[in-house]
mmCIF file of C-alpha atoms in Angstrom:
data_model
loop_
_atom_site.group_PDB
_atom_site.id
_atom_site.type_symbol
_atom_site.label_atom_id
_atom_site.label_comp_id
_atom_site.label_asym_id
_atom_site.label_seq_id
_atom_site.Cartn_x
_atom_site.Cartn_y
_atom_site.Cartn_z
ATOM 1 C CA UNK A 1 130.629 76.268 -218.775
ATOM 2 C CA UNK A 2 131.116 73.780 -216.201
ATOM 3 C CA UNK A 3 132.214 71.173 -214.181
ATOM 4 C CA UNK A 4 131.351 68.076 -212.143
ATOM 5 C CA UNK A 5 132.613 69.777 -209.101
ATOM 6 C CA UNK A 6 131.936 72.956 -209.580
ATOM 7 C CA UNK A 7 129.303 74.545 -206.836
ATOM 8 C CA UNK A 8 128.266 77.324 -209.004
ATOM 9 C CA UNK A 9 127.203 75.161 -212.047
ATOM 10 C CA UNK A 10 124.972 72.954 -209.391
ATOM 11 C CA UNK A 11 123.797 76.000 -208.144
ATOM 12 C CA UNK A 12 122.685 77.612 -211.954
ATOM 13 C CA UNK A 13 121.073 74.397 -212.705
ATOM 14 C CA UNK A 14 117.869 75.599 -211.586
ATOM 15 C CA UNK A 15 117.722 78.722 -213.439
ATOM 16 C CA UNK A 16 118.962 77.392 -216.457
ATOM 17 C CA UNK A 17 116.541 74.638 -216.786
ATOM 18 C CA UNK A 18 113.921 76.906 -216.037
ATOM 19 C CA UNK A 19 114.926 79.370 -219.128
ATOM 20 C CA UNK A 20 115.663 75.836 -221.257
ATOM 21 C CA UNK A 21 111.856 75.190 -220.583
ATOM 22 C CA UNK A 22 111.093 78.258 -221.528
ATOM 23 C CA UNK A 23 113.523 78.840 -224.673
ATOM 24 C CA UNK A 24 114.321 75.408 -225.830
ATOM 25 C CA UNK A 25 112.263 75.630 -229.163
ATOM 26 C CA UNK A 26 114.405 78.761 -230.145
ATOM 27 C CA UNK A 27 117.597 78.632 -228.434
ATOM 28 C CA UNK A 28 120.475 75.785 -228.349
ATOM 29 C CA UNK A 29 121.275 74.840 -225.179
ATOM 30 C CA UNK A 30 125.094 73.674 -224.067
ATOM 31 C CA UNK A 31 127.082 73.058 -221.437
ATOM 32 C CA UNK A 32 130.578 73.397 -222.005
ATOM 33 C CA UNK A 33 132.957 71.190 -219.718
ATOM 34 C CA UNK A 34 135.909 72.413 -219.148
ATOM 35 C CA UNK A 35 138.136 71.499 -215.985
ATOM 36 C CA UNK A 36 137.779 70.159 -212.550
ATOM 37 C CA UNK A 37 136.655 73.298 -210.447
ATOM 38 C CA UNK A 38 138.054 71.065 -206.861
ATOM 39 C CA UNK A 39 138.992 68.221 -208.008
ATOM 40 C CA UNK A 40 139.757 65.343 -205.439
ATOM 41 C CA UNK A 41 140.069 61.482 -205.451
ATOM 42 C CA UNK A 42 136.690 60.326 -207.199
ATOM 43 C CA UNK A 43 137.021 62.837 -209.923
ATOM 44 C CA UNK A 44 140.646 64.012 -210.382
ATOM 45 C CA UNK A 45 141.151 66.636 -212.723
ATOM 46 C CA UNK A 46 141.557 64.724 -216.039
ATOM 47 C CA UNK A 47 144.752 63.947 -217.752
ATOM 48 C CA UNK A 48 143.032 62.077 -220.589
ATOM 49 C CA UNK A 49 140.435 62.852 -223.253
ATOM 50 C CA UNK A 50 138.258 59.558 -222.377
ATOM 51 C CA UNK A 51 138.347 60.356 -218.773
ATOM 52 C CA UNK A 52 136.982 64.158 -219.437
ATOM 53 C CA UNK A 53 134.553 62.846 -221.322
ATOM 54 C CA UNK A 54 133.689 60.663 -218.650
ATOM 55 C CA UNK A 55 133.400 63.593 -215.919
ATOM 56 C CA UNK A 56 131.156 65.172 -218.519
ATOM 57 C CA UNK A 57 128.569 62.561 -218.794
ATOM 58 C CA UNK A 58 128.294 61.932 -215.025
ATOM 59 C CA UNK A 59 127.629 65.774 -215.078
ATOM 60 C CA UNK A 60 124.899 65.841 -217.421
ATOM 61 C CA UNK A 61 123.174 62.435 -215.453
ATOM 62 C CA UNK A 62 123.908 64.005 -212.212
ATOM 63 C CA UNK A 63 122.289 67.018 -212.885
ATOM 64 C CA UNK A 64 119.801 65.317 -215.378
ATOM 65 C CA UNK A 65 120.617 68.187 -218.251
ATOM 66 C CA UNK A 66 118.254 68.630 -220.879
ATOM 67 C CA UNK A 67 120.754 69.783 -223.338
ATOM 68 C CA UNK A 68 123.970 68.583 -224.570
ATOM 69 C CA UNK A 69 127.491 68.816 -222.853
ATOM 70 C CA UNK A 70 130.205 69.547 -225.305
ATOM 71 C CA UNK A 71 133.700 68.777 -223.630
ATOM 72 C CA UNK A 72 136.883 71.116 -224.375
ATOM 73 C CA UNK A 73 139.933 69.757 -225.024
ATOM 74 C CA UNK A 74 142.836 68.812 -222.274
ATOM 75 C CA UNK A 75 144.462 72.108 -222.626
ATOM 76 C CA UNK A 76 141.241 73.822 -222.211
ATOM 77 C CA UNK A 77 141.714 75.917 -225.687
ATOM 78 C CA UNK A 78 138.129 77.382 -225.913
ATOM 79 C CA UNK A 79 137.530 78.368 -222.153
ATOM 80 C CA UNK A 80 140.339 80.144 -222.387
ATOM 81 C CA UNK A 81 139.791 81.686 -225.351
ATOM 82 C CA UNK A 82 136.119 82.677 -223.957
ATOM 83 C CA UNK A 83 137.638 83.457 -220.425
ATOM 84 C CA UNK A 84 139.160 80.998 -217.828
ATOM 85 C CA UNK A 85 136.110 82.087 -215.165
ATOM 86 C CA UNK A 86 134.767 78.434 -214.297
ATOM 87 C CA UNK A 87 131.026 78.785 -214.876
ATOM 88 C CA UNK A 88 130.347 82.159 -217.297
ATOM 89 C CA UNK A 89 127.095 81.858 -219.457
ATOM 90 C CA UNK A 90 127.407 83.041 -223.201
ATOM 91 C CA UNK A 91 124.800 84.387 -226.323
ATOM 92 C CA UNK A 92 126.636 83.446 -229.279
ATOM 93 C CA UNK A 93 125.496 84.040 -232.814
ATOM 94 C CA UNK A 94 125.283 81.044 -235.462
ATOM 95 C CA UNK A 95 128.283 82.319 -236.457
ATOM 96 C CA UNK A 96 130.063 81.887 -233.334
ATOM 97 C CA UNK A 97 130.384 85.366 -231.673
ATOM 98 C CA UNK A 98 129.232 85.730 -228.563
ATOM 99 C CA UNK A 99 126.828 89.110 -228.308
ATOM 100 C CA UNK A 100 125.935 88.703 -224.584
ATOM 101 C CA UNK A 101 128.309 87.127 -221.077
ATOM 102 C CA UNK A 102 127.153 86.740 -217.314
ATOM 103 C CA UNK A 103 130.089 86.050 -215.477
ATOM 104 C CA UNK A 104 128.155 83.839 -213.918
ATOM 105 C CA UNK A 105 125.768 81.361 -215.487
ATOM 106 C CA UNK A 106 123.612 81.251 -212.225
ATOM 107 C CA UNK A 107 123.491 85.071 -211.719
ATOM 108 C CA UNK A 108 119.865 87.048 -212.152
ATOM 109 C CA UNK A 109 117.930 84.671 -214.141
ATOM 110 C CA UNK A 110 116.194 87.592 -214.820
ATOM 111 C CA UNK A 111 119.123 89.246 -216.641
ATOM 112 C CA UNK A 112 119.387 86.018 -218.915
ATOM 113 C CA UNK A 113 115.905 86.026 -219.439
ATOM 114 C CA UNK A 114 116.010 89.703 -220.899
ATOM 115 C CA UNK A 115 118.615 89.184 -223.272
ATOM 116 C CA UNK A 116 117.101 86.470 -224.605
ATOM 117 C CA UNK A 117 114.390 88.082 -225.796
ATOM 118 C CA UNK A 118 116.010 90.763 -227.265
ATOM 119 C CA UNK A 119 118.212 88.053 -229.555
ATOM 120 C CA UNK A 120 115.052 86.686 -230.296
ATOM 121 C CA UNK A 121 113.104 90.105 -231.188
ATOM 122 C CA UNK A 122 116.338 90.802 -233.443
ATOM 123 C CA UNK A 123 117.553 93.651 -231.316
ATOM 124 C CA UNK A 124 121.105 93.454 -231.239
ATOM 125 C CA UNK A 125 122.966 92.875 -228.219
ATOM 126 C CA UNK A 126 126.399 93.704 -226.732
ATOM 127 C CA UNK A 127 127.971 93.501 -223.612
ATOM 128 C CA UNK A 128 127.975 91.649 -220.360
ATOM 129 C CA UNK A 129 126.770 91.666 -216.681
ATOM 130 C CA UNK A 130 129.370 91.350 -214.041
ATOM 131 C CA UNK A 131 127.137 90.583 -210.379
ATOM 132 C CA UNK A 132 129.111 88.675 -208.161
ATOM 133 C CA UNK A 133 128.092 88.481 -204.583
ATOM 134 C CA UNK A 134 124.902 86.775 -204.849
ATOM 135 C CA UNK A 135 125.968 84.244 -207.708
ATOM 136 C CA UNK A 136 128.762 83.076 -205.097
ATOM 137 C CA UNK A 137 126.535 82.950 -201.943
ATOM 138 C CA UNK A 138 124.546 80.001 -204.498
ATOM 139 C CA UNK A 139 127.862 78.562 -205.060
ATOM 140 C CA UNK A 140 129.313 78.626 -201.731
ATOM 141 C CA UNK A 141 125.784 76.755 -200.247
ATOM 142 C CA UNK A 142 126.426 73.790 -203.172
ATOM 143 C CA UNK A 143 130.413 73.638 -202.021
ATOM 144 C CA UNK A 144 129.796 71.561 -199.420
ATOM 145 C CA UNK A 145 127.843 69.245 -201.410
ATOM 146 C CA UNK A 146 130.415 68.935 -204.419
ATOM 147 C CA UNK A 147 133.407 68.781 -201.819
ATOM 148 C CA UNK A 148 131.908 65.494 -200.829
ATOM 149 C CA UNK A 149 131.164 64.240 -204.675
ATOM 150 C CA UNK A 150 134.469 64.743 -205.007
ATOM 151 C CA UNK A 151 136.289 63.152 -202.324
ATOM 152 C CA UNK A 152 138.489 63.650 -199.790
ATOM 153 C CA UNK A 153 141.482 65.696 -201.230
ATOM 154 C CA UNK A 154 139.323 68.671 -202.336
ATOM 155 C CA UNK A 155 137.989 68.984 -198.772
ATOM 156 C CA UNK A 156 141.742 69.055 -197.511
ATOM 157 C CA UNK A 157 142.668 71.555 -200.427
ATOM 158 C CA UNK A 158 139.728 73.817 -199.989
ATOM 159 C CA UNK A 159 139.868 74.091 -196.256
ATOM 160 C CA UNK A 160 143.874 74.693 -196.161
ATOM 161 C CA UNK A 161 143.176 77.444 -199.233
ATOM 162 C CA UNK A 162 140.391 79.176 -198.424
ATOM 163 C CA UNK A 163 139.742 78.635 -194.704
ATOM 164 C CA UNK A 164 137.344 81.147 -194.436
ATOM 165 C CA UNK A 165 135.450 80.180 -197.256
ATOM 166 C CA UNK A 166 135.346 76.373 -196.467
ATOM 167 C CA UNK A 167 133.919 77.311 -192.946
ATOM 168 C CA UNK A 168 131.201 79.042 -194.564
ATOM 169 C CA UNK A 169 130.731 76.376 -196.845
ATOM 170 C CA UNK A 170 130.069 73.797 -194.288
ATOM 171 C CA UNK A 171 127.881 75.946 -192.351
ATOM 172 C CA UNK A 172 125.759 76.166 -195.000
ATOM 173 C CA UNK A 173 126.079 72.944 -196.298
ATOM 174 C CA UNK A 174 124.830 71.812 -192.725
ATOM 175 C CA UNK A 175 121.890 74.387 -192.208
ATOM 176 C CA UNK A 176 120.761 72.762 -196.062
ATOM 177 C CA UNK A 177 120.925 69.066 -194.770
ATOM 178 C CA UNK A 178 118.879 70.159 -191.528
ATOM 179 C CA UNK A 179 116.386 71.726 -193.641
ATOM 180 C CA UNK A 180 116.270 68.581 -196.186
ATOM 181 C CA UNK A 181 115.866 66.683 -192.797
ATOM 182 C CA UNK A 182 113.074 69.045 -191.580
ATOM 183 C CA UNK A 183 110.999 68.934 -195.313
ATOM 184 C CA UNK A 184 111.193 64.906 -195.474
#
């Protein structure tokens, strides 16, 4: 699941292109989009299907996804059904159960990794992995980044809800430009 704004599906990108490379001629890939995780002037939380739709191709460019992105409808029906958390990772069965959840999609590639291959050696699988504090550490260093995608209005929002958090944010945000800087 994801969103164009959301820092922690930038931040799994990298781990779940790495298991795509790895899995991709055994395991369908999809992003699901479901809602605007900070959603500002240049991408406003959608109030229409076409304009979801849109948000979810500039998402799959953006982040130059090797799979498809499916979108949910307005309401949201099927994240909600799955579990409103904005970017949890699912195993689901052909026949649509899911036999596996990471809270979050970017959390211990490793942990991914491993239940994969046990779908894929047939042993059955149940249950899910809850880490938090190091999945949101990768998502607070992309909210700087996605604040800016998406305009103006989500910095305001972010900083007046979550003070704390936005500081961090464009600390971190900073320290990763200076280090771009430094590498180029």
């Amino acid at each position: 699941m994801g969103s164009v704004t959301c820092p922690m599906t930038a931040a799994a990108d990298p781990a779940l292109k790495r298991l795509h490379a790895e899995f991709r001629d055994r395991v369908a890939f999809v992003t699901l989009y479901v809602r605007e995780a900070h959603p500002g002037d240049r991408y406003p939380q959608p109030d229409r299907l076409d304009r979801k739709m849109d948000h979810a191709r500039d998402l799959k460019a953006r982040d130059e996804l090797p799979w498809p992105v499916a979108v949910d409808d307005l309401d949201g029906t099927l994240h909600r059904m799955l579990d409103p958390k904005p970017n949890a990772a699912y195993l689901m069965g052909r026949d649509g159960r899911v036999g596996f959840r990471v809270l979050w999609s970017d959390d211990r590639e490793p942990i991914l990794r491993a239940a994969l291959e046990n779908v894929l050696s047939g042993r059955s699988l149940a249950g899910e992995h809850q880490g938090r504090v190091v999945p949101m550490l990768r998502g607070v260093a992309e909210m700087d980044r996605m604040l800016t995608l998406s305009g103006p209005t989500a910095r305001r929002d972010v900083r007046k809800a979550a003070p704390p958090m936005y500081a961090m944010a464009r600390v971190m945000g900073l320290m990763k430009h200076r280090r771009e800087d430094v590498t180029t």
